[in-house]
């Protein structure tokens, strides 16, 4: 590989290092909430045909509590309101009879910390530290007033069921003063899917027009990961278009007068869903497959509320008649198998894309399937990552072989290239002509070594993405001290990996930066040994950069998930073996030990000169 190609690859690698470091150590600032931003108006009724002007009424400026940032009246109501318990093998929580809100939900299969008995809480009511809940209702149309339909603060009565379980749904009922009886039946499956059926019975003498809606509201932006490869925030499917927007993007929406908020409104003709996604959890509104609806994402600045809505088309219920609509709510862990089941069995269009597969989804999806399959066979996620890396390196071996062979042939021409450089002097044009003639005579294409390398990048970036985003790594053990592959290596060189009687520095402290575990150190060593297959570059600048690169990566990746570091170690080890074997097969025996000794002597010579 000639100097220009080396410089190109070096520039790409270093640019990636700088971007990773900058993103990690200098995350983007959180959006500043504008206290003067308009809030969503209180529900006032909509006389248009579809009643789209009605949505959740968050705290307005004059009722906003300065300390808690929530509507204190609603907080008092929800804290004292009767509740219906939710109890299944996988979730527990309750439904408030104020608004029929699903605002208390915990995931029984997932602990907050690996050594803690506290389970993950997904949804929380108004009045808590970070309210996050789902609420359903009807938007009035025609001659109906807001008080004629149930909304976010309506007090429902229990008609049937006292505990929501997989076997026992619950039904809530509310009647207005004009002969309309509203019912809401809520059921839940064995995983994370709620089914909400809203119905209206008209016992009055006049027809009534209204539109059903569902809302997920999140008060304040949550703490999100600082890694650029992971999306957290809004996710929605609008027919065939998938959209992702982080919380900062939502705060930058244009002001929509009809919504009285910063909003993005899309019309779904046939299939779609909308919700909020975290790294491991998701809460999503899913209308029935084939159901047209209006998909709304908005940000209420003065209340700091992020909100998504699914609004059904308006319906007219004639006197003596009934209408109903059924929608779904997914609230739970982003388990690939569970989400895929809902896509395949319930017909939720492209629901599997709610998992962040990234740009190279056409690689990421099959790679994840392979990892999932290997985990089912092996039963240990750490060894599954090792096996997956081995399989992918085997598949990519023909490309790697071509790359290594091309590099080996270029090295064979290195003495003649050095002669050309001496003969050409400062005449670069003469040097280029001589090198092209040399390549042509020896039938060597310098680009043939780079192209296979570039083709492998999307595949291994996809593998990196899979290991980073999959919930299956969360609290998954590997061996010995590695009990959570989604967390950094807990061992520390500062206490000799547990031999000294004091704990490793806390995460986030200054000492934590140099508190390297066993896996990051092995990563640095594997990169360093890989470099020693070849002599050090003759250029002093490149020599210095290459000498420092393994150790820079070692410190940079020390705080990354153990599963990712394990992948890199495995990848580097296999690359070393492949390159060594290919070089031996072409009559070139890599002098690894000699290269190590020469680099040490060179460093000692530089120190003596200094």
PDB file of N, CA and C in Angstrom, residues 1 5 9 399-400 402-407 410 445-454 456:
ATOM      1  N   UNK A   1       0.854  -1.191   0.000  1.00  0.00           N
ATOM      2  CA  UNK A   1       0.000   0.000   0.000  1.00  0.00           C
ATOM      3  C   UNK A   1       0.890   1.240   0.000  1.00  0.00           C
ATOM      4  N   UNK A   5      -2.390   5.967   0.094  1.00  0.00           N
ATOM      5  CA  UNK A   5      -3.439   5.102   0.630  1.00  0.00           C
ATOM      6  C   UNK A   5      -3.308   4.945   2.140  1.00  0.00           C
ATOM      7  N   UNK A   9      -6.314   6.015   4.852  1.00  0.00           N
ATOM      8  CA  UNK A   9      -6.878   5.154   5.891  1.00  0.00           C
ATOM      9  C   UNK A   9      -6.562   5.711   7.273  1.00  0.00           C
ATOM     10  N   UNK A 399     -12.439 -11.647   1.298  1.00  0.00           N
ATOM     11  CA  UNK A 399     -12.087 -10.238   1.124  1.00  0.00           C
ATOM     12  C   UNK A 399     -10.809  -9.905   1.892  1.00  0.00           C
ATOM     13  N   UNK A 400     -10.734 -10.423   3.123  1.00  0.00           N
ATOM     14  CA  UNK A 400      -9.526 -10.161   3.924  1.00  0.00           C
ATOM     15  C   UNK A 400      -8.303 -10.770   3.256  1.00  0.00           C
ATOM     16  N   UNK A 402      -7.774 -11.276   0.073  1.00  0.00           N
ATOM     17  CA  UNK A 402      -7.375 -10.450  -1.072  1.00  0.00           C
ATOM     18  C   UNK A 402      -6.644  -9.189  -0.606  1.00  0.00           C
ATOM     19  N   UNK A 403      -7.136  -8.606   0.477  1.00  0.00           N
ATOM     20  CA  UNK A 403      -6.514  -7.397   1.005  1.00  0.00           C
ATOM     21  C   UNK A 403      -5.105  -7.675   1.510  1.00  0.00           C
ATOM     22  N   UNK A 404      -4.954  -8.770   2.290  1.00  0.00           N
ATOM     23  CA  UNK A 404      -3.651  -9.085   2.853  1.00  0.00           C
ATOM     24  C   UNK A 404      -2.643  -9.462   1.761  1.00  0.00           C
ATOM     25  N   UNK A 405      -3.123 -10.204   0.738  1.00  0.00           N
ATOM     26  CA  UNK A 405      -2.240 -10.579  -0.362  1.00  0.00           C
ATOM     27  C   UNK A 405      -1.741  -9.339  -1.094  1.00  0.00           C
ATOM     28  N   UNK A 406      -2.665  -8.409  -1.348  1.00  0.00           N
ATOM     29  CA  UNK A 406      -2.281  -7.175  -2.028  1.00  0.00           C
ATOM     30  C   UNK A 406      -1.264  -6.398  -1.206  1.00  0.00           C
ATOM     31  N   UNK A 407      -1.477  -6.339   0.101  1.00  0.00           N
ATOM     32  CA  UNK A 407      -0.528  -5.638   0.965  1.00  0.00           C
ATOM     33  C   UNK A 407       0.825  -6.335   0.969  1.00  0.00           C
ATOM     34  N   UNK A 410       2.614  -5.500  -2.196  1.00  0.00           N
ATOM     35  CA  UNK A 410       3.104  -4.125  -2.130  1.00  0.00           C
ATOM     36  C   UNK A 410       4.379  -4.043  -1.302  1.00  0.00           C
ATOM     37  N   UNK A 445      -2.225  -3.859  -8.219  1.00  0.00           N
ATOM     38  CA  UNK A 445      -3.180  -2.748  -8.123  1.00  0.00           C
ATOM     39  C   UNK A 445      -3.180  -2.254  -6.680  1.00  0.00           C
ATOM     40  N   UNK A 446      -2.673  -1.057  -6.414  1.00  0.00           N
ATOM     41  CA  UNK A 446      -2.600  -0.585  -5.018  1.00  0.00           C
ATOM     42  C   UNK A 446      -3.963  -0.441  -4.360  1.00  0.00           C
ATOM     43  N   UNK A 447      -5.012  -0.175  -5.157  1.00  0.00           N
ATOM     44  CA  UNK A 447      -6.350  -0.003  -4.588  1.00  0.00           C
ATOM     45  C   UNK A 447      -6.973  -1.328  -4.179  1.00  0.00           C
ATOM     46  N   UNK A 448      -6.450  -2.457  -4.726  1.00  0.00           N
ATOM     47  CA  UNK A 448      -7.065  -3.755  -4.429  1.00  0.00           C
ATOM     48  C   UNK A 448      -6.896  -4.141  -2.969  1.00  0.00           C
ATOM     49  N   UNK A 449      -5.953  -3.552  -2.282  1.00  0.00           N
ATOM     50  CA  UNK A 449      -5.799  -3.826  -0.859  1.00  0.00           C
ATOM     51  C   UNK A 449      -6.746  -3.015  -0.004  1.00  0.00           C
ATOM     52  N   UNK A 450      -7.143  -1.838  -0.509  1.00  0.00           N
ATOM     53  CA  UNK A 450      -8.029  -0.963   0.271  1.00  0.00           C
ATOM     54  C   UNK A 450      -9.493  -1.323   0.092  1.00  0.00           C
ATOM     55  N   UNK A 451      -9.889  -1.704  -1.143  1.00  0.00           N
ATOM     56  CA  UNK A 451     -11.299  -1.952  -1.425  1.00  0.00           C
ATOM     57  C   UNK A 451     -11.886  -3.061  -0.559  1.00  0.00           C
ATOM     58  N   UNK A 452     -11.247  -4.233  -0.431  1.00  0.00           N
ATOM     59  CA  UNK A 452     -11.815  -5.253   0.462  1.00  0.00           C
ATOM     60  C   UNK A 452     -11.934  -4.781   1.896  1.00  0.00           C
ATOM     61  N   UNK A 453     -10.968  -3.970   2.321  1.00  0.00           N
ATOM     62  CA  UNK A 453     -11.012  -3.420   3.678  1.00  0.00           C
ATOM     63  C   UNK A 453     -12.227  -2.519   3.856  1.00  0.00           C
ATOM     64  N   UNK A 454     -12.512  -1.671   2.861  1.00  0.00           N
ATOM     65  CA  UNK A 454     -13.653  -0.767   2.935  1.00  0.00           C
ATOM     66  C   UNK A 454     -14.973  -1.528   2.905  1.00  0.00           C
ATOM     67  N   UNK A 456     -15.567  -4.353   4.202  1.00  0.00           N
ATOM     68  CA  UNK A 456     -15.803  -5.006   5.491  1.00  0.00           C
ATOM     69  C   UNK A 456     -16.324  -4.037   6.546  1.00  0.00           C
TER      70      UNK A 456
END
